[in-house]
């Protein structure tokens, strides 16, 4: 089921999925920090317009 | 200037498109992959790349969704385990079908036709749901769930929310969704959510949490099997994810302010627009009418902008407690 490719192919595929996973985590943390720093101010600004 | 084989304009386009899809995912709990794969097909990517990249994007986006929902604890692990096992088998089957069709040169057409049909059917059902009163909709969905729960095909399992249903039926549903997932490059959320809620009678909150968890797992597996064949365009996925990660936060925040039912009609129209867009592209290819490809891209992007814009506008109107303004009146259907 995993596939009949070489070990290198499996490793490359795992590396690609790992890259997507790491990017997702990094973006989650990064945008979370952005939300913490300016989120409240933006909401207050929208409310007061 | 190109970065990882993509022009800066194309990267910006993918980031922007990802942002809009992320808003939809964060708000509706569905991945938007049913827009990504057709969009990549319409842009001329081979079907294997479009499907594989769509699955990888689904995986990345659902990781973010799962992280957002992990604190709620609304996951039925038994249901997720059965669904994941079934979908894993189904995805492998769907992938083999795609590769077989690819070898015969018919993959693009058949996958496109499948998208036209699926998006059209789900879109029409969602539109009917949006126009039906809440009481009628609740009665209809409850009736179907009770009929499914009455089917005593062993083994039986008890799910969260005190739902007792056949594990065999759950497995069969997961298998079908898995095949569609592997064949079309979708996460399956827009199929699994109605199946769990209306077919099995699982409470909505548990359906969302369980759905996101198992999409993360099945999306990872699906992306992995396609990646083994070199059918995942990482620069495309990375660009889309850069936008969807922010969009998912915006969409999730909007759920605190806006009821999904208020803009379900817009969501249904987006599904139908996606169906028409893929059909338009195929007609253009079949008859050599190049402008139809442009029309189909405009339809997909336009529909995505319309619905994600409706979500954001509705949230802004609720924040400002404005329901009478001309723009705010547009945010309910």
Short mmCIF file of C-alpha atoms in Angstrom, two decimals:
data_model
loop_
_atom_site.label_atom_id
_atom_site.label_comp_id
_atom_site.label_asym_id
_atom_site.label_seq_id
_atom_site.Cartn_x
_atom_site.Cartn_y
_atom_site.Cartn_z
CA UNK A 1 0.00 0.00 0.00
CA UNK A 2 2.83 2.43 0.71
CA UNK A 3 4.19 1.81 -2.75
CA UNK A 4 6.79 -0.24 -4.49
CA UNK A 5 9.21 2.64 -5.07
CA UNK A 6 12.78 2.77 -3.87
CA UNK A 7 13.67 3.79 -0.34
CA UNK A 8 14.91 7.10 -1.75
CA UNK A 9 11.46 7.74 -3.28
CA UNK A 10 9.75 7.01 0.04
CA UNK A 11 12.22 9.25 1.88
CA UNK A 12 11.71 12.06 -0.65
CA UNK A 13 7.95 11.79 -0.33
CA UNK A 14 8.15 11.76 3.47
CA UNK A 15 10.45 14.78 3.29
CA UNK A 16 7.94 16.66 1.14
CA UNK A 17 5.07 15.90 3.53
CA UNK A 18 7.31 16.88 6.42
CA UNK A 19 8.07 20.20 4.71
CA UNK A 20 4.34 20.93 4.31
CA UNK A 21 3.79 20.00 7.97
CA UNK A 22 6.62 22.23 9.20
CA UNK A 23 5.38 25.12 7.07
CA UNK A 24 1.86 24.67 8.52
CA UNK A 25 3.21 24.71 12.09
CA UNK A 26 5.47 27.70 11.40
CA UNK A 27 2.60 29.66 9.84
CA UNK A 28 0.28 28.74 12.71
CA UNK A 29 2.80 30.07 15.23
CA UNK A 30 3.74 33.10 13.15
CA UNK A 31 0.21 34.24 12.38
CA UNK A 32 -0.72 33.50 15.99
CA UNK A 33 1.92 35.96 17.13
CA UNK A 34 0.65 38.51 14.61
CA UNK A 35 -2.90 38.06 15.89
CA UNK A 36 -1.71 38.55 19.47
CA UNK A 37 0.13 41.75 18.61
CA UNK A 38 -2.35 43.58 16.36
CA UNK A 39 -5.60 41.60 16.44
CA UNK A 40 -7.24 43.47 19.30
CA UNK A 41 -6.37 46.87 17.84
CA UNK A 42 -7.81 45.94 14.46
CA UNK A 43 -11.10 44.74 15.99
CA UNK A 44 -11.41 47.92 18.08
CA UNK A 45 -10.74 50.02 14.98
CA UNK A 46 -13.43 48.21 12.97
CA UNK A 47 -15.95 48.66 15.81
CA UNK A 48 -15.28 52.35 16.11
CA UNK A 49 -15.43 53.22 12.36
CA UNK B 1 11.95 36.75 -11.85
CA UNK B 2 11.15 33.22 -10.71
CA UNK B 3 11.22 31.61 -7.30
CA UNK B 4 11.20 27.80 -7.19
CA UNK B 5 9.99 27.79 -10.78
CA UNK B 6 7.08 30.17 -10.23
CA UNK B 7 6.87 33.82 -11.27
CA UNK B 8 6.31 36.36 -8.49
CA UNK B 9 2.91 37.18 -10.01
CA UNK B 10 1.91 33.53 -9.89
CA UNK B 11 3.12 33.19 -6.29
CA UNK B 12 1.10 36.28 -5.30
CA UNK B 13 -1.93 34.81 -7.08
CA UNK B 14 -1.58 31.51 -5.23
CA UNK B 15 -1.09 33.27 -1.86
CA UNK B 16 -4.19 35.41 -2.47
CA UNK B 17 -6.24 32.44 -3.59
CA UNK B 18 -5.03 30.48 -0.56
CA UNK B 19 -6.11 33.35 1.71
CA UNK B 20 -9.66 33.22 0.32
CA UNK B 21 -9.84 29.43 0.59
CA UNK B 22 -8.50 29.61 4.13
CA UNK B 23 -11.33 31.98 5.09
CA UNK B 24 -13.82 29.43 3.73
CA UNK B 25 -12.10 26.58 5.56
CA UNK B 26 -11.91 28.41 8.85
CA UNK B 27 -15.58 29.38 8.63
CA UNK B 28 -17.33 26.39 7.05
CA UNK B 29 -14.93 23.69 8.26
CA UNK B 30 -14.39 22.46 4.75
CA UNK B 31 -11.03 22.51 3.06
CA UNK B 32 -11.78 24.32 -0.14
CA UNK B 33 -9.80 21.65 -1.93
CA UNK B 34 -12.76 21.27 -4.23
CA UNK B 35 -11.71 24.67 -5.54
CA UNK B 36 -7.94 24.16 -5.55
CA UNK B 37 -7.86 21.04 -7.74
CA UNK B 38 -10.26 22.42 -10.39
CA UNK B 39 -8.36 25.73 -10.34
CA UNK B 40 -5.07 23.90 -11.01
CA UNK B 41 -6.76 21.84 -13.75
CA UNK B 42 -8.12 25.00 -15.32
CA UNK B 43 -4.65 26.60 -15.13
CA UNK B 44 -3.30 23.71 -17.18
CA UNK B 45 -1.58 21.58 -14.56
CA UNK B 46 -1.75 17.85 -15.40
CA UNK B 47 -4.43 16.01 -13.49
CA UNK B 48 -1.90 14.02 -11.38
CA UNK B 49 -0.21 17.24 -10.23
CA UNK B 50 -3.54 19.01 -9.64
CA UNK B 51 -4.92 16.12 -7.56
CA UNK B 52 -1.66 15.46 -5.67
CA UNK B 53 -1.07 19.14 -4.89
CA UNK B 54 -4.71 19.53 -3.84
CA UNK B 55 -4.28 16.71 -1.32
CA UNK B 56 -1.04 18.17 0.03
CA UNK B 57 -2.73 21.54 0.42
CA UNK B 58 -5.64 19.84 2.24
CA UNK B 59 -3.18 18.19 4.61
CA UNK B 60 -1.41 21.45 5.43
CA UNK B 61 -4.62 23.40 5.90
CA UNK B 62 -6.22 20.72 8.06
CA UNK B 63 -3.12 20.64 10.33
CA UNK B 64 -3.80 24.30 11.01
CA UNK B 65 -7.51 23.61 11.50
CA UNK B 66 -6.78 20.75 13.88
CA UNK B 67 -4.47 22.98 15.92
CA UNK B 68 -7.23 25.58 16.17
CA UNK B 69 -9.79 23.02 17.31
CA UNK B 70 -7.63 20.88 19.58
CA UNK B 71 -8.66 22.77 22.69
CA UNK B 72 -12.35 22.13 22.12
CA UNK B 73 -12.05 18.36 22.63
CA UNK B 74 -14.85 17.70 20.18
CA UNK B 75 -13.40 14.57 18.61
CA UNK B 76 -14.84 11.06 18.46
CA UNK B 77 -11.67 8.97 18.16
CA UNK B 78 -13.57 5.74 17.46
CA UNK B 79 -15.38 7.32 14.52
CA UNK B 80 -12.17 8.97 13.31
CA UNK B 81 -10.29 5.65 13.47
CA UNK B 82 -12.89 3.76 11.39
CA UNK B 83 -13.21 6.60 8.87
CA UNK B 84 -9.43 6.99 8.57
CA UNK B 85 -8.87 3.27 7.98
CA UNK B 86 -11.57 3.20 5.31
CA UNK B 87 -10.45 6.44 3.64
CA UNK B 88 -6.83 5.26 3.52
CA UNK B 89 -7.87 2.21 1.51
CA UNK B 90 -10.20 4.30 -0.61
CA UNK B 91 -7.54 6.93 -1.40
CA UNK B 92 -5.13 4.24 -2.62
CA UNK B 93 -7.88 2.92 -4.88
CA UNK B 94 -8.71 6.40 -6.16
CA UNK B 95 -5.05 7.09 -6.91
CA UNK B 96 -4.73 3.92 -8.97
CA UNK B 97 -7.76 4.97 -10.99
CA UNK B 98 -6.22 8.40 -11.69
CA UNK B 99 -2.90 6.91 -12.77
CA UNK B 100 -4.64 4.34 -14.97
CA UNK B 101 -6.72 7.04 -16.65
CA UNK B 102 -3.61 9.20 -16.97
CA UNK B 103 -1.87 6.41 -18.87
CA UNK B 104 -4.82 6.22 -21.28
CA UNK B 105 -4.85 10.00 -21.74
CA UNK B 106 -8.38 10.40 -20.40
CA UNK B 107 -7.71 11.51 -16.82
CA UNK B 108 -8.21 15.25 -17.34
CA UNK B 109 -11.60 14.82 -19.03
CA UNK B 110 -13.00 12.20 -16.67
CA UNK B 111 -11.84 13.97 -13.51
CA UNK B 112 -13.29 17.21 -14.83
CA UNK B 113 -16.64 15.54 -15.58
CA UNK B 114 -16.64 14.02 -12.09
CA UNK B 115 -16.03 17.47 -10.59
CA UNK B 116 -18.84 19.00 -12.65
CA UNK B 117 -21.25 16.36 -11.41
CA UNK B 118 -20.15 16.31 -7.78
CA UNK B 119 -19.99 20.07 -7.30
CA UNK B 120 -23.32 20.45 -9.10
CA UNK B 121 -25.12 17.85 -6.99
CA UNK B 122 -23.68 19.00 -3.65
CA UNK B 123 -24.30 22.63 -4.65
CA UNK B 124 -27.96 21.97 -5.46
CA UNK B 125 -28.50 20.07 -2.20
CA UNK B 126 -26.84 22.88 -0.23
CA UNK B 127 -28.98 25.48 -2.03
CA UNK B 128 -32.13 23.52 -1.23
CA UNK B 129 -30.95 23.31 2.38
CA UNK B 130 -30.39 27.09 2.47
CA UNK B 131 -33.89 27.80 1.17
CA UNK B 132 -35.59 25.26 3.45
CA UNK B 133 -36.83 26.45 6.85
CA UNK B 134 -34.80 25.35 9.88
CA UNK B 135 -37.64 23.19 11.23
CA UNK B 136 -38.12 21.33 7.96
CA UNK B 137 -34.38 20.83 7.53
CA UNK B 138 -34.01 19.51 11.08
CA UNK B 139 -36.91 17.09 10.60
CA UNK B 140 -35.50 15.81 7.30
CA UNK B 141 -31.98 15.26 8.64
CA UNK B 142 -33.23 13.58 11.80
CA UNK B 143 -35.38 11.17 9.77
CA UNK B 144 -32.45 10.04 7.62
CA UNK B 145 -30.15 9.57 10.62
CA UNK B 146 -32.77 7.51 12.43
CA UNK B 147 -33.20 5.27 9.38
CA UNK B 148 -29.42 4.74 9.15
CA UNK B 149 -29.15 4.03 12.88
CA UNK B 150 -31.91 1.45 12.58
CA UNK B 151 -29.81 -0.65 10.17
CA UNK B 152 -28.35 -3.35 12.44
CA UNK B 153 -25.35 -4.49 10.39
CA UNK B 154 -22.79 -5.80 12.90
CA UNK B 155 -20.57 -4.78 14.46
CA UNK B 156 -22.41 -1.92 16.14
CA UNK B 157 -20.58 0.94 17.85
CA UNK B 158 -21.72 3.72 20.19
CA UNK B 159 -20.37 7.13 19.24
CA UNK B 160 -20.19 10.34 21.21
CA UNK B 161 -23.55 12.02 21.46
CA UNK B 162 -25.06 8.62 22.30
CA UNK B 163 -25.29 7.61 18.66
CA UNK B 164 -25.42 3.84 18.04
CA UNK B 165 -24.68 2.90 14.44
CA UNK B 166 -23.18 0.11 12.36
CA UNK B 167 -19.37 0.26 12.10
CA UNK B 168 -19.71 -1.49 8.73
CA UNK B 169 -21.81 1.39 7.43
CA UNK B 170 -19.31 3.91 8.76
CA UNK B 171 -16.53 1.98 7.02
CA UNK B 172 -18.49 1.90 3.75
CA UNK B 173 -19.08 5.65 3.87
CA UNK B 174 -15.38 6.24 4.58
CA UNK B 175 -14.42 3.97 1.70
CA UNK B 176 -16.56 5.84 -0.81
CA UNK B 177 -15.33 9.23 0.39
CA UNK B 178 -11.75 7.93 0.32
CA UNK B 179 -12.05 6.83 -3.30
CA UNK B 180 -13.46 10.24 -4.22
CA UNK B 181 -10.70 11.89 -2.22
CA UNK B 182 -7.95 9.97 -3.98
CA UNK B 183 -9.61 10.42 -7.35
CA UNK B 184 -10.46 14.12 -7.14
CA UNK B 185 -7.81 15.39 -4.73
CA UNK B 186 -10.37 16.61 -2.19
CA UNK B 187 -10.12 16.28 1.56
CA UNK B 188 -13.63 14.97 1.69
CA UNK B 189 -14.88 17.41 4.32
CA UNK B 190 -17.78 18.65 2.22
CA UNK B 191 -18.85 15.01 1.82
CA UNK B 192 -17.96 13.71 5.28
CA UNK B 193 -19.61 16.53 7.22
CA UNK B 194 -23.09 15.96 5.77
CA UNK B 195 -22.55 12.18 5.94
CA UNK B 196 -21.70 12.32 9.66
CA UNK B 197 -24.33 14.88 10.61
CA UNK B 198 -27.27 13.89 8.42
CA UNK B 199 -26.41 10.26 7.71
CA UNK B 200 -25.14 9.11 11.11
CA UNK B 201 -26.75 11.75 13.37
CA UNK B 202 -23.43 12.88 14.91
CA UNK B 203 -23.73 16.28 16.65
CA UNK B 204 -22.35 19.14 14.56
CA UNK B 205 -19.52 20.14 16.90
CA UNK B 206 -18.23 16.56 17.13
CA UNK B 207 -18.59 16.13 13.37
CA UNK B 208 -16.35 19.17 12.74
CA UNK B 209 -13.62 18.10 15.17
CA UNK B 210 -13.64 14.48 14.00
CA UNK B 211 -13.74 15.52 10.36
CA UNK B 212 -10.69 17.76 10.67
CA UNK B 213 -8.67 15.13 12.55
CA UNK B 214 -9.26 12.39 10.03
CA UNK B 215 -8.75 14.70 7.06
CA UNK B 216 -5.34 15.56 8.51
CA UNK B 217 -4.45 11.87 8.58
CA UNK B 218 -6.00 10.88 5.27
CA UNK B 219 -4.72 14.05 3.62
CA UNK B 220 -1.19 13.20 4.76
CA UNK B 221 -1.49 9.68 3.40
CA UNK B 222 -3.02 10.83 0.14
CA UNK B 223 -0.36 13.47 -0.38
CA UNK B 224 2.33 10.90 0.48
CA UNK B 225 1.21 8.36 -2.15
CA UNK B 226 1.08 11.08 -4.81
CA UNK B 227 4.41 12.54 -3.68
CA UNK B 228 6.03 9.14 -4.22
CA UNK B 229 5.18 9.54 -7.89
CA UNK B 230 6.46 13.10 -8.02
CA UNK B 231 2.93 14.46 -8.41
CA UNK B 232 3.01 17.23 -5.79
CA UNK B 233 4.11 20.73 -6.80
CA UNK B 234 5.62 21.95 -3.51
CA UNK B 235 6.04 25.62 -4.57
CA UNK B 236 2.31 25.75 -5.45
CA UNK B 237 1.31 24.09 -2.17
CA UNK B 238 3.65 26.31 -0.16
CA UNK B 239 2.28 29.48 -1.73
CA UNK B 240 -1.35 28.44 -1.22
CA UNK B 241 -0.65 27.47 2.40
CA UNK B 242 1.00 30.83 3.12
CA UNK B 243 -2.33 32.49 2.36
CA UNK B 244 -4.70 29.86 3.77
CA UNK B 245 -2.99 29.83 7.17
CA UNK B 246 -3.99 33.47 7.67
CA UNK B 247 -7.38 33.02 6.03
CA UNK B 248 -8.24 30.11 8.32
CA UNK B 249 -7.72 32.35 11.36
CA UNK B 250 -9.96 35.02 9.89
CA UNK B 251 -12.66 32.49 8.99
CA UNK B 252 -12.51 30.78 12.37
CA UNK B 253 -12.84 34.16 14.12
CA UNK B 254 -15.86 34.96 11.96
CA UNK B 255 -17.68 31.90 13.35
CA UNK B 256 -17.85 33.73 16.68
CA UNK B 257 -19.91 36.47 15.03
CA UNK B 258 -21.77 35.01 12.05
CA UNK B 259 -24.08 32.01 11.80
CA UNK B 260 -23.17 29.66 8.95
CA UNK B 261 -26.79 29.34 7.94
CA UNK B 262 -26.97 33.06 7.13
CA UNK B 263 -24.63 32.72 4.16
CA UNK B 264 -25.15 29.08 3.21
CA UNK B 265 -26.82 30.26 0.01
CA UNK B 266 -23.59 31.96 -1.07
CA UNK B 267 -21.68 28.74 -0.34
CA UNK B 268 -24.08 26.74 -2.50
CA UNK B 269 -23.69 29.22 -5.36
CA UNK B 270 -19.91 28.89 -5.08
CA UNK B 271 -20.14 25.11 -5.50
CA UNK B 272 -22.37 25.56 -8.53
CA UNK B 273 -20.01 28.18 -9.98
CA UNK B 274 -17.14 25.69 -9.55
CA UNK B 275 -19.15 23.08 -11.43
CA UNK B 276 -19.90 25.50 -14.29
CA UNK B 277 -16.26 26.64 -14.37
CA UNK B 278 -14.88 23.14 -14.90
CA UNK B 279 -17.54 22.41 -17.52
CA UNK B 280 -16.68 25.67 -19.30
CA UNK B 281 -13.00 24.77 -19.36
CA UNK B 282 -13.71 21.35 -20.85
CA UNK B 283 -15.96 22.85 -23.53
CA UNK B 284 -13.24 25.35 -24.38
CA UNK B 285 -10.67 22.57 -24.72
CA UNK B 286 -12.99 20.35 -26.74
CA UNK B 287 -14.00 23.06 -29.22
CA UNK B 288 -10.77 25.08 -29.21
CA UNK B 289 -12.39 28.21 -27.76
CA UNK B 290 -9.53 29.70 -25.75
CA UNK B 291 -11.58 32.47 -24.11
CA UNK B 292 -13.59 29.83 -22.21
CA UNK B 293 -10.47 28.94 -20.19
CA UNK B 294 -10.27 32.56 -19.06
CA UNK B 295 -13.99 32.52 -18.27
CA UNK B 296 -13.62 29.38 -16.15
CA UNK B 297 -10.69 30.82 -14.14
CA UNK B 298 -12.70 34.01 -13.61
CA UNK B 299 -15.69 31.95 -12.40
CA UNK B 300 -13.68 30.00 -9.82
CA UNK B 301 -11.77 32.99 -8.50
CA UNK B 302 -14.86 35.22 -8.66
CA UNK B 303 -17.00 32.74 -6.72
CA UNK B 304 -14.27 32.30 -4.10
CA UNK B 305 -13.93 36.07 -3.72
CA UNK B 306 -17.72 36.48 -3.44
CA UNK B 307 -18.24 33.93 -0.68
CA UNK B 308 -15.12 34.71 1.36
CA UNK B 309 -15.98 38.39 0.96
CA UNK B 310 -19.48 37.66 2.26
CA UNK B 311 -17.99 35.95 5.32
CA UNK B 312 -15.66 38.87 6.09
CA UNK B 313 -18.32 41.51 5.38
CA UNK B 314 -20.84 39.68 7.59
CA UNK B 315 -18.29 39.55 10.42
CA UNK B 316 -17.51 43.27 10.06
CA UNK B 317 -21.22 44.12 10.06
CA UNK B 318 -21.78 42.07 13.23
CA UNK B 319 -18.79 43.74 14.91
CA UNK B 320 -20.25 47.15 14.09
CA UNK B 321 -23.79 45.95 14.97
CA UNK B 322 -24.93 47.16 11.56
CA UNK B 323 -27.74 45.21 9.90
CA UNK B 324 -29.43 48.01 8.00
CA UNK B 325 -26.68 49.35 5.79
CA UNK B 326 -26.84 48.56 2.06
CA UNK B 327 -23.75 46.35 2.14
CA UNK B 328 -24.68 44.59 5.38
CA UNK B 329 -28.10 43.66 4.01
CA UNK B 330 -26.30 41.64 1.34
CA UNK B 331 -24.69 39.34 3.86
CA UNK B 332 -27.78 37.25 4.50
CA UNK B 333 -29.51 35.01 1.95
#
